[in-house]
Coordinates of C-alpha atoms and ligand atoms in Angstrom, one line a residue:
M8 CA 114.2 97.1 84.1
A9 CA 111.2 94.8 84.6
Y10 CA 108.6 96.0 87.1
D11 CA 107.1 93.6 89.6
L12 CA 103.7 94.4 88.4
L13 CA 102.2 96.4 85.5
I14 CA 98.5 97.2 85.2
K15 CA 97.8 98.3 81.7
D16 CA 95.0 100.3 80.1
A17 CA 93.0 101.2 83.2
Q18 CA 90.7 104.0 84.0
I19 CA 92.7 105.4 86.9
L20 CA 90.8 107.1 89.7
D21 CA 93.6 108.5 91.9
G22 CA 91.4 108.8 95.0
T23 CA 91.4 112.6 95.2
G24 CA 88.0 112.9 93.6
A25 CA 89.6 113.9 90.3
P26 CA 88.0 112.4 87.1
A27 CA 89.4 109.1 85.7
C28 CA 92.2 109.1 83.2
N29 CA 93.3 106.2 81.1
G30 CA 96.8 104.9 81.7
N31 CA 99.1 102.3 83.2
V32 CA 100.4 101.9 86.7
A33 CA 103.7 100.2 87.5
V34 CA 104.6 98.7 90.9
Q35 CA 108.1 97.9 92.2
D36 CA 109.0 96.7 95.8
G37 CA 105.4 97.3 97.0
K38 CA 105.3 100.9 95.8
I39 CA 103.7 102.7 92.9
V40 CA 106.6 103.8 90.8
A41 CA 105.0 105.1 87.6
V42 CA 101.5 106.3 86.6
G43 CA 100.3 107.2 83.1
E44 CA 102.1 106.4 79.9
V45 CA 104.4 103.7 81.3
A46 CA 106.6 101.7 79.1
G47 CA 108.7 98.7 80.0
T48 CA 108.1 95.1 81.0
A49 CA 107.0 93.4 84.2
K50 CA 107.2 90.1 85.9
R51 CA 103.4 90.2 86.0
T52 CA 101.1 92.2 83.7
I53 CA 97.4 92.7 84.2
N54 CA 95.5 93.9 81.2
A55 CA 92.8 96.0 82.7
D56 CA 90.9 96.5 79.4
G57 CA 89.3 99.7 80.6
L58 CA 88.3 98.6 84.1
T59 CA 88.6 101.2 86.9
L60 CA 91.7 101.2 89.0
A61 CA 91.4 102.9 92.4
P62 CA 93.4 103.0 95.6
G63 CA 92.4 100.1 97.9
F64 CA 89.4 100.8 100.0
I65 CA 89.8 101.5 103.7
D66 CA 87.3 100.1 106.2
I67 CA 87.7 102.4 109.2
H68 CA 85.1 100.8 111.5
T69 CA 85.5 97.1 112.2
H70 CA 85.5 94.8 115.2
M71 CA 87.9 92.3 113.7
D72 CA 90.1 92.3 116.8
A73 CA 89.4 88.6 117.5
Q74 CA 88.5 87.2 114.1
L75 CA 91.8 88.1 112.5
L76 CA 93.5 85.6 114.9
W77 CA 91.8 82.6 113.2
D78 CA 90.9 84.2 109.9
P79 CA 93.9 86.3 108.6
L80 CA 92.1 86.8 105.3
A81 CA 89.4 88.9 107.2
T82 CA 86.4 87.3 105.4
S83 CA 84.1 88.8 104.2
S84 CA 86.0 92.1 103.9
C85 CA 88.4 90.6 101.4
W86 CA 85.6 90.3 98.8
H87 CA 84.9 94.1 98.8
G88 CA 88.1 95.7 97.7
I89 CA 89.3 96.5 101.2
T90 CA 93.1 96.7 101.5
T91 CA 93.2 98.3 105.0
L92 CA 90.9 97.7 107.9
V93 CA 90.8 99.4 111.3
L94 CA 89.9 97.5 114.4
G95 CA 89.5 98.4 118.1
N96 CA 86.4 100.6 117.6
C97 CA 83.8 101.6 120.2
S98 CA 86.2 101.0 123.1
F99 CA 86.2 97.2 122.5
A100 CA 89.5 95.4 122.3
I101 CA 91.2 92.3 123.6
A102 CA 94.4 93.9 124.6
P103 CA 95.9 94.8 127.0
C104 CA 94.5 92.0 129.1
K105 CA 95.6 90.3 132.2
P106 CA 95.3 86.5 132.3
Q107 CA 92.6 86.6 135.0
D108 CA 90.5 88.9 132.8
H109 CA 90.4 86.8 129.7
D110 CA 86.8 85.6 130.2
H111 CA 85.6 88.9 131.4
I112 CA 86.8 90.7 128.3
L113 CA 85.4 88.2 125.9
K114 CA 82.1 88.5 127.5
T115 CA 82.2 92.2 127.0
L116 CA 82.2 91.5 123.3
V117 CA 79.4 88.9 123.4
R118 CA 76.4 91.1 124.2
V119 CA 77.1 94.5 122.4
E120 CA 79.0 93.1 119.5
G121 CA 77.0 89.9 119.2
M122 CA 80.0 87.6 119.1
S123 CA 79.7 83.9 120.0
L124 CA 81.4 83.1 123.3
D125 CA 82.1 79.6 122.1
A126 CA 83.8 80.9 119.0
L127 CA 85.8 83.5 121.0
Q128 CA 87.0 80.9 123.6
A129 CA 88.0 78.5 120.8
G130 CA 89.6 81.1 118.5
V131 CA 91.5 83.6 120.8
D132 CA 94.9 82.2 121.7
W133 CA 95.9 84.9 124.2
A134 CA 99.5 85.1 123.0
W135 CA 99.9 88.6 124.6
E136 CA 99.2 90.7 127.6
T137 CA 100.2 94.2 126.5
Y138 CA 99.0 96.1 123.5
P139 CA 102.3 96.0 121.6
E140 CA 102.4 92.2 122.1
Y141 CA 98.9 91.9 120.7
M142 CA 100.0 94.0 117.6
D143 CA 102.9 91.6 117.1
R144 CA 100.6 88.6 117.4
L145 CA 98.3 90.1 114.7
D146 CA 101.3 90.8 112.5
R147 CA 102.2 87.1 112.1
Q148 CA 99.9 86.6 109.1
L149 CA 97.5 89.0 107.4
G150 CA 95.8 89.2 104.0
M151 CA 95.1 92.9 104.1
N152 CA 96.7 95.7 106.2
V153 CA 95.4 96.4 109.7
A154 CA 95.5 99.6 111.6
T155 CA 94.5 99.5 115.2
F156 CA 92.7 101.7 117.7
M157 CA 93.3 100.9 121.4
G158 CA 89.9 100.2 123.1
Y159 CA 89.3 102.3 126.3
S160 CA 87.1 99.6 127.9
A161 CA 90.0 97.2 127.7
I162 CA 92.5 99.8 129.0
R163 CA 90.2 100.6 132.0
L164 CA 89.7 97.0 132.9
Y165 CA 93.5 96.5 132.7
A166 CA 94.2 99.4 135.0
M167 CA 91.2 99.4 137.4
G168 CA 90.0 95.8 137.5
S169 CA 86.4 95.3 138.3
D170 CA 86.1 98.9 139.5
A171 CA 86.3 99.9 135.8
S172 CA 82.6 99.2 135.5
E173 CA 81.7 101.1 138.7
R174 CA 83.3 104.6 138.9
A175 CA 85.5 107.3 137.5
A176 CA 89.3 106.9 137.6
T177 CA 91.5 108.3 140.4
A178 CA 94.4 110.6 139.5
D179 CA 96.9 107.6 139.9
E180 CA 94.7 105.4 137.6
I181 CA 94.6 108.2 135.0
Q182 CA 98.4 108.4 135.0
T183 CA 98.5 104.6 134.6
M184 CA 96.1 104.6 131.7
R185 CA 97.9 107.5 130.0
A186 CA 101.1 105.4 130.1
I187 CA 99.2 102.4 128.6
I188 CA 98.0 104.6 125.7
R189 CA 101.4 106.1 125.2
E190 CA 102.9 102.6 125.0
G191 CA 100.3 101.6 122.4
L192 CA 100.8 104.8 120.4
D193 CA 104.6 104.3 120.5
A194 CA 104.2 100.8 119.1
G195 CA 102.2 102.2 116.2
A196 CA 98.5 102.2 117.2
Y197 CA 96.5 104.7 115.2
G198 CA 94.6 106.1 118.2
F199 CA 92.1 104.9 120.7
S200 CA 88.3 104.6 121.1
F201 CA 85.7 105.5 123.7
N202 CA 82.1 104.3 124.3
F203 CA 79.4 106.3 126.1
N204 CA 76.4 104.5 124.7
P205 CA 74.2 103.7 127.8
A206 CA 72.7 100.8 125.9
H207 CA 76.1 99.1 125.6
I208 CA 76.2 96.8 128.5
A209 CA 78.4 93.8 129.2
A210 CA 77.2 90.3 130.0
D211 CA 77.1 91.2 133.7
G212 CA 74.4 93.8 133.0
R213 CA 76.7 96.8 133.8
Q214 CA 77.7 99.5 131.3
V215 CA 80.9 98.7 129.5
P216 CA 83.9 100.2 131.4
S217 CA 84.6 103.1 129.0
G218 CA 81.1 104.5 129.8
L219 CA 82.1 105.2 133.4
A220 CA 84.9 107.7 132.4
S221 CA 84.4 111.3 133.4
F222 CA 84.8 114.0 130.7
D223 CA 88.0 115.1 132.5
E224 CA 89.3 111.6 132.2
V225 CA 88.6 111.6 128.5
L226 CA 90.4 114.9 128.0
A227 CA 93.4 113.6 130.0
M228 CA 93.7 110.7 127.6
A229 CA 93.1 112.9 124.5
E230 CA 96.1 115.0 125.6
V231 CA 98.4 112.0 125.1
L232 CA 97.7 112.2 121.3
K233 CA 98.5 115.9 121.1
G234 CA 101.6 116.7 119.0
S235 CA 101.2 113.5 116.9
Q236 CA 101.2 113.7 113.1
A237 CA 98.9 110.7 112.8
G238 CA 96.1 108.9 114.6
L239 CA 92.7 109.8 115.8
I240 CA 90.1 109.3 118.5
Q241 CA 86.9 107.3 117.7
I242 CA 83.9 107.7 120.0
I243 CA 80.3 106.6 120.3
G244 CA 77.8 108.2 122.7
N245 CA 77.9 111.5 124.5
P246 CA 80.8 111.7 127.0
N247 CA 79.5 114.8 128.8
P248 CA 75.7 115.2 128.9
P249 CA 73.7 117.3 128.9
T250 CA 76.0 119.4 126.7
P251 CA 75.2 118.3 123.1
A252 CA 77.4 115.4 122.0
P253 CA 78.8 117.2 118.9
D254 CA 80.0 120.1 121.1
N255 CA 81.9 117.6 123.3
Y256 CA 83.5 115.9 120.3
D257 CA 84.8 119.3 119.2
I258 CA 86.3 119.9 122.6
I259 CA 88.1 116.5 122.5
A260 CA 89.3 117.3 119.0
R261 CA 90.7 120.7 120.1
T262 CA 92.4 119.0 123.0
C263 CA 94.2 116.2 121.0
E264 CA 94.6 118.4 117.9
R265 CA 93.8 115.3 115.8
P266 CA 90.6 114.2 114.2
V267 CA 87.7 112.8 116.3
L268 CA 85.6 110.4 114.5
W269 CA 82.2 110.1 116.1
L270 CA 79.4 107.7 115.6
G271 CA 77.5 108.9 114.0
V272 CA 74.9 110.4 111.7
L273 CA 72.2 107.8 111.0
H274 CA 68.5 108.0 110.4
S275 CA 66.6 106.4 113.3
Y276 CA 62.9 105.9 113.5
S277 CA 62.8 106.5 117.3
Q278 CA 64.4 110.0 116.8
P279 CA 63.5 110.8 113.2
D280 CA 65.0 114.4 113.3
L281 CA 68.1 113.6 115.2
W282 CA 70.2 113.0 112.0
R283 CA 69.5 116.4 110.7
R284 CA 70.3 118.1 114.0
N285 CA 73.6 116.1 114.3
L286 CA 74.5 116.8 110.7
S287 CA 74.0 120.5 111.0
A288 CA 76.0 120.6 114.2
A289 CA 78.8 118.7 112.5
E290 CA 78.8 121.0 109.6
A291 CA 78.9 124.1 111.8
H292 CA 81.9 122.7 113.7
V293 CA 83.8 121.7 110.6
A294 CA 83.2 125.1 109.1
A295 CA 84.7 126.6 112.3
G296 CA 87.8 124.5 111.8
S297 CA 87.0 121.5 114.0
L298 CA 88.6 118.2 113.3
A299 CA 85.6 116.3 114.6
R300 CA 83.6 114.5 111.9
P301 CA 80.7 112.1 112.0
L302 CA 80.7 108.5 110.6
C303 CA 77.9 107.3 108.4
T304 CA 77.1 104.2 106.4
P305 CA 75.7 103.5 103.0
R306 CA 73.7 100.5 104.3
T307 CA 70.6 100.1 106.3
I308 CA 71.4 98.6 109.7
D309 CA 69.2 95.5 110.0
V310 CA 69.4 93.0 112.8
L311 CA 68.4 89.3 112.8
F312 CA 67.8 88.2 116.3
N313 CA 66.0 86.0 118.8
L314 CA 65.3 86.9 122.4
K315 CA 68.3 84.8 123.6
N316 CA 70.9 87.0 121.9
V317 CA 69.3 90.4 121.4
H318 CA 70.8 93.7 122.5
I319 CA 68.4 96.1 120.7
F320 CA 66.1 96.5 123.7
D321 CA 68.9 97.2 126.2
G322 CA 68.1 100.9 126.4
F323 CA 64.7 100.0 127.9
P324 CA 65.4 99.3 131.6
A325 CA 62.5 96.9 132.2
W326 CA 63.4 94.9 129.1
K327 CA 67.1 94.9 129.9
D328 CA 66.5 93.6 133.5
V329 CA 64.6 90.6 132.1
L330 CA 66.5 89.8 128.9
I331 CA 69.8 89.7 130.7
K332 CA 68.6 86.6 132.6
P333 CA 68.9 82.9 131.7
P334 CA 66.3 81.8 129.1
E335 CA 64.0 80.0 131.7
D336 CA 63.9 83.1 133.8
V337 CA 63.2 85.3 130.8
I338 CA 60.3 83.0 129.8
A339 CA 58.8 83.2 133.3
A340 CA 59.1 87.0 133.4
L341 CA 57.5 87.4 130.0
R342 CA 54.4 85.5 131.2
S343 CA 53.9 88.1 133.9
P344 CA 51.2 90.7 133.1
S345 CA 52.8 93.3 135.3
R346 CA 56.2 92.8 133.6
R347 CA 54.4 93.3 130.2
D348 CA 53.0 96.6 131.6
D349 CA 56.5 97.7 132.4
F350 CA 57.7 96.7 128.9
R351 CA 54.8 98.7 127.4
R352 CA 55.6 101.7 129.6
D353 CA 59.3 101.7 128.4
L354 CA 58.2 101.6 124.8
Q355 CA 56.0 104.7 125.4
D356 CA 58.7 106.7 127.2
P357 CA 60.1 109.2 124.7
E358 CA 63.1 109.8 126.9
L359 CA 64.4 106.3 126.6
R360 CA 66.9 105.6 123.8
S361 CA 67.3 102.1 122.4
P362 CA 68.1 100.8 118.9
F363 CA 64.7 99.3 118.6
S364 CA 62.5 101.5 116.4
R365 CA 59.3 100.8 118.5
R366 CA 57.7 100.0 115.1
W367 CA 56.0 96.6 115.0
D368 CA 55.3 97.2 111.3
L369 CA 59.1 96.8 110.8
M370 CA 59.4 93.6 112.9
E371 CA 59.4 90.6 110.6
V372 CA 59.1 87.0 111.7
I373 CA 61.8 85.2 109.8
E374 CA 62.1 81.7 111.1
T375 CA 59.8 79.8 113.5
V376 CA 60.5 76.6 115.4
H377 CA 57.1 75.0 115.4
E378 CA 55.1 73.8 112.5
H379 CA 52.0 75.5 113.8
N380 CA 53.8 78.9 113.6
R381 CA 55.1 78.5 110.0
H382 CA 52.3 80.5 108.5
L383 CA 53.6 83.5 110.5
E384 CA 57.0 83.5 108.7
R385 CA 57.8 86.5 106.4
R386 CA 55.0 88.5 108.0
M387 CA 55.2 91.7 110.1
I388 CA 54.1 91.6 113.8
S389 CA 51.7 94.5 113.2
D390 CA 49.9 92.6 110.5
I391 CA 49.5 89.5 112.6
A392 CA 48.3 91.6 115.5
A393 CA 45.7 93.4 113.4
E394 CA 44.4 90.1 112.1
Q395 CA 44.1 88.7 115.6
S396 CA 42.8 92.0 117.1
R397 CA 45.5 91.8 119.7
D398 CA 48.3 94.1 121.0
P399 CA 51.5 93.7 118.9
L400 CA 53.6 93.4 122.0
D401 CA 51.5 90.4 123.3
V402 CA 51.7 88.8 119.8
F403 CA 55.5 89.2 119.8
L404 CA 56.1 88.0 123.4
D405 CA 53.6 85.1 123.2
L406 CA 55.3 83.8 120.0
C407 CA 58.7 84.0 121.8
I408 CA 57.4 82.1 124.8
D409 CA 55.7 79.4 122.6
E410 CA 59.1 78.8 120.9
Q411 CA 61.3 78.9 124.0
L412 CA 62.8 82.2 122.6
D413 CA 64.2 80.6 119.5
T414 CA 62.0 82.5 116.9
E415 CA 64.1 84.6 114.6
F416 CA 63.1 88.1 113.8
L417 CA 64.5 90.8 111.4
T418 CA 64.1 94.5 111.9
V419 CA 65.7 97.6 110.6
L420 CA 67.5 99.7 113.2
A421 CA 68.8 102.6 111.2
N422 CA 68.9 104.3 107.8
G423 CA 65.5 102.9 106.9
D424 CA 64.5 106.3 105.4
E425 CA 66.4 106.2 102.1
D426 CA 66.1 110.0 101.4
A427 CA 67.7 110.7 104.8
A428 CA 70.4 108.1 104.3
G429 CA 71.3 109.5 100.9
E430 CA 71.5 113.1 102.1
I431 CA 73.8 112.0 105.0
L432 CA 76.0 109.9 102.7
K433 CA 76.7 112.6 100.1
H434 CA 77.4 115.3 102.6
P435 CA 81.0 116.4 102.2
D436 CA 81.7 116.3 106.0
T437 CA 80.6 112.8 106.6
V438 CA 83.0 109.9 106.8
V439 CA 81.9 106.6 105.2
G440 CA 82.3 103.3 107.0
L441 CA 80.6 101.4 109.8
S442 CA 80.8 98.0 108.3
D443 CA 81.1 96.7 111.8
A444 CA 82.9 93.8 110.2
G445 CA 83.6 91.0 112.7
A446 CA 80.8 92.1 115.0
H447 CA 77.2 90.9 115.1
A448 CA 78.4 88.0 112.9
A449 CA 75.1 86.1 113.2
L450 CA 72.9 89.1 113.5
E451 CA 73.6 91.4 110.7
C452 CA 76.0 91.9 107.8
G453 CA 77.7 95.1 106.8
Y454 CA 80.9 93.8 105.1
G455 CA 79.9 95.1 101.7
F456 CA 79.5 98.8 102.5
S457 CA 82.1 99.7 99.8
T458 CA 80.6 97.6 97.0
H459 CA 77.1 98.7 98.0
L460 CA 78.1 102.3 97.9
L461 CA 79.5 101.9 94.4
G462 CA 76.9 99.5 93.0
Y463 CA 73.7 100.8 94.6
W464 CA 74.2 104.5 95.5
V465 CA 76.5 105.5 92.7
R466 CA 75.4 103.3 89.8
E467 CA 71.7 102.7 90.5
K468 CA 70.7 105.9 92.4
Q469 CA 73.4 108.2 91.0
L470 CA 73.7 109.9 94.4
M471 CA 77.2 111.0 93.8
S472 CA 79.9 110.6 91.1
L473 CA 82.2 107.6 91.1
P474 CA 85.4 109.7 91.7
E475 CA 83.7 111.3 94.7
A476 CA 82.6 107.9 96.1
V477 CA 86.1 106.5 95.6
R478 CA 87.5 109.6 97.4
K479 CA 85.2 108.8 100.4
L480 CA 86.5 105.2 100.4
T481 CA 90.2 106.1 100.1
S482 CA 92.0 109.4 100.5
M483 CA 89.4 110.9 102.9
L484 CA 89.9 108.1 105.3
A485 CA 93.7 108.0 104.9
D486 CA 93.7 111.7 105.7
Q487 CA 91.6 111.2 108.8
L488 CA 94.1 108.6 110.1
G489 CA 97.1 110.6 109.1
M490 CA 98.3 107.8 106.8
D491 CA 100.1 109.8 104.2
D492 CA 101.6 106.8 102.3
R493 CA 98.3 105.3 101.2
G494 CA 94.8 106.2 99.9
R495 CA 95.9 107.7 96.6
I496 CA 97.4 106.5 93.3
Q497 CA 100.6 108.5 93.2
E498 CA 104.2 107.7 92.5
G499 CA 106.0 106.9 95.7
L500 CA 102.9 105.7 97.6
V501 CA 102.3 102.2 98.7
A502 CA 100.6 100.0 96.0
D503 CA 97.3 99.2 97.7
L504 CA 95.0 99.0 94.7
V505 CA 91.6 97.6 93.6
L506 CA 90.6 97.0 90.0
F507 CA 86.9 96.8 89.3
D508 CA 84.1 97.1 86.8
P509 CA 81.9 100.1 87.7
D510 CA 79.1 98.5 85.7
T511 CA 78.9 95.4 87.8
I512 CA 80.5 96.1 91.2
N513 CA 78.0 95.3 94.0
S514 CA 77.6 93.4 97.2
L515 CA 75.7 90.1 97.1
P516 CA 73.0 89.0 99.6
P517 CA 74.4 87.5 102.7
T518 CA 74.4 83.7 103.3
V519 CA 74.6 81.8 106.6
E520 CA 77.6 79.6 107.3
H521 CA 78.7 77.7 110.4
D522 CA 82.4 78.2 109.9
L523 CA 83.4 80.2 113.0
P524 CA 85.5 78.4 115.6
A525 CA 83.4 75.8 117.5
G526 CA 81.1 75.7 114.5
A527 CA 79.3 79.0 115.4
K528 CA 77.0 80.6 112.9
R529 CA 77.7 83.8 111.0
F530 CA 76.8 85.7 107.8
I531 CA 79.1 85.6 104.9
Q532 CA 78.8 88.3 102.2
K533 CA 80.5 88.2 98.8
G534 CA 80.7 90.8 96.1
T535 CA 80.8 91.1 92.3
G536 CA 82.7 93.1 89.8
I537 CA 86.1 93.2 91.4
S538 CA 88.9 91.6 89.4
H539 CA 91.9 92.2 91.5
T540 CA 92.7 93.4 95.0
I541 CA 96.4 94.3 95.5
V542 CA 97.9 94.8 98.9
N543 CA 101.4 96.3 99.4
G544 CA 102.1 95.6 95.7
E545 CA 101.1 91.9 95.8
I546 CA 97.9 90.4 94.5
L547 CA 95.7 89.2 97.3
M548 CA 92.4 88.4 95.5
E549 CA 91.7 87.6 91.8
N550 CA 88.1 87.4 90.6
G551 CA 86.8 86.7 94.1
E552 CA 89.4 84.0 94.9
H553 CA 92.2 84.3 97.4
V554 CA 95.5 83.6 95.4
G555 CA 97.2 82.2 98.5
S556 CA 99.3 85.3 99.5
Y557 CA 99.4 87.1 102.8
P558 CA 100.9 90.5 102.0
G559 CA 99.2 92.5 104.7
R560 CA 100.7 93.7 107.9
V561 CA 100.0 95.8 110.9
L562 CA 100.4 99.4 109.9
R563 CA 102.4 101.3 112.5
R564 CA 101.8 105.0 113.0
A565 CA 104.9 107.0 112.2
Ligands
ZN619 ZN1 81.4 99.7 116.6

């Protein structure tokens, strides 16, 4: 018998964390049918010549909900060995959605997730109302596999209309939303997601709908998942303060009896010890049998922004009130000395939480509009301020005013402390992800988290072994999702595979393109060192090029 595909002479990492062994892998009808000393012929043979063959990587935290509609290849994830991505995180989704809410829901994505409204309006075809209809629309053409989380902000908006951003749900509304979730889970969604981050506000200045849910409401939804063999709940922010967030995640996990994946453990300059406290709490819960685990990321989270599109100050009330306005009103407000005093007071208030680090020595001027400001490019605001003997806040705001808010800045939001980032990453209880692919397309770029983990952290920094890193990118994530037919190289499992060179795999620096619908700008990030990405037994990418196939599909929870 001739196999469909035979990969010969590979260093096989099976995804369990076990060391590599040399051998062949045969694929037939989309499945792995033989591993090891495999004889026989095949319609297509790949001579691996000692390259490493691993299960395809899973990207468990993306916001590709809209992008996949116009970009079924999921660029730039396709260049990083990803064979399954998960969308619908942080409560954001575009289904279910009533026709009258189309604009409202797109605007929810614009501020927090930094998506272009022009691109969304041009690229989203609204060929659905319900969640199952959306899944069917996605399934028409896909390069890689897609698993979906239902987003609780979309569910709330669907069930409660504009009140979703105002109040907790009534008993009737809770029953309606439980039914919506049940319908999505029955159609194969892999769970649902919540958002309680107070800095996550929609274009209208109100917190996104998920954030208005009471803890009882959250637990009522969590119960819907109980009894399932697959699926999980993803959550960002604390659903029940002042009880510590990790304790609340544990309660949710005990209620649904499935994993809760929370966001997350990251180093942050504004709360430099928080990561250690959160990691200890997570460790204690896991040791006590909890299914709640924190998400982390191998990358630093940087953001490129101007004051027209920025969300990183939204946790500071005085800043938020101003920056939500149209540009001419923002400029007028920034000129006001009393407003600046309010801004300053927010920055000094240790109780306020916002992604901005409050560190002007980490705020770099990237691109100026005016010739007379060019000399400021590639310099930190703190240095410019010291040179001019002025307050950094004034330097920053005056530059923004002078350039009508179009000056581009770059700053690091999280994981700037490399020792902390490494300790988080190698901890056995942390789940690796958070590419945020599809979101913040013109602000930051995390597509390459998998290649960065293998190239930078494993090869250069030797933080963990290659088999362990591959386990964190494959079987560990499949186990969280309850996806028992993927994430390992084993006979009988689906042939999602990636063939790479551990000596050269890496992510490349991002480049700027204007290829979104309506010509909107975004970052593209390619990778090196991957020779083949195989999805459901078919080659998708070869040496960084798409071979023309679309073997992916929407994965349906059993
Ligand atoms: Zn997210």
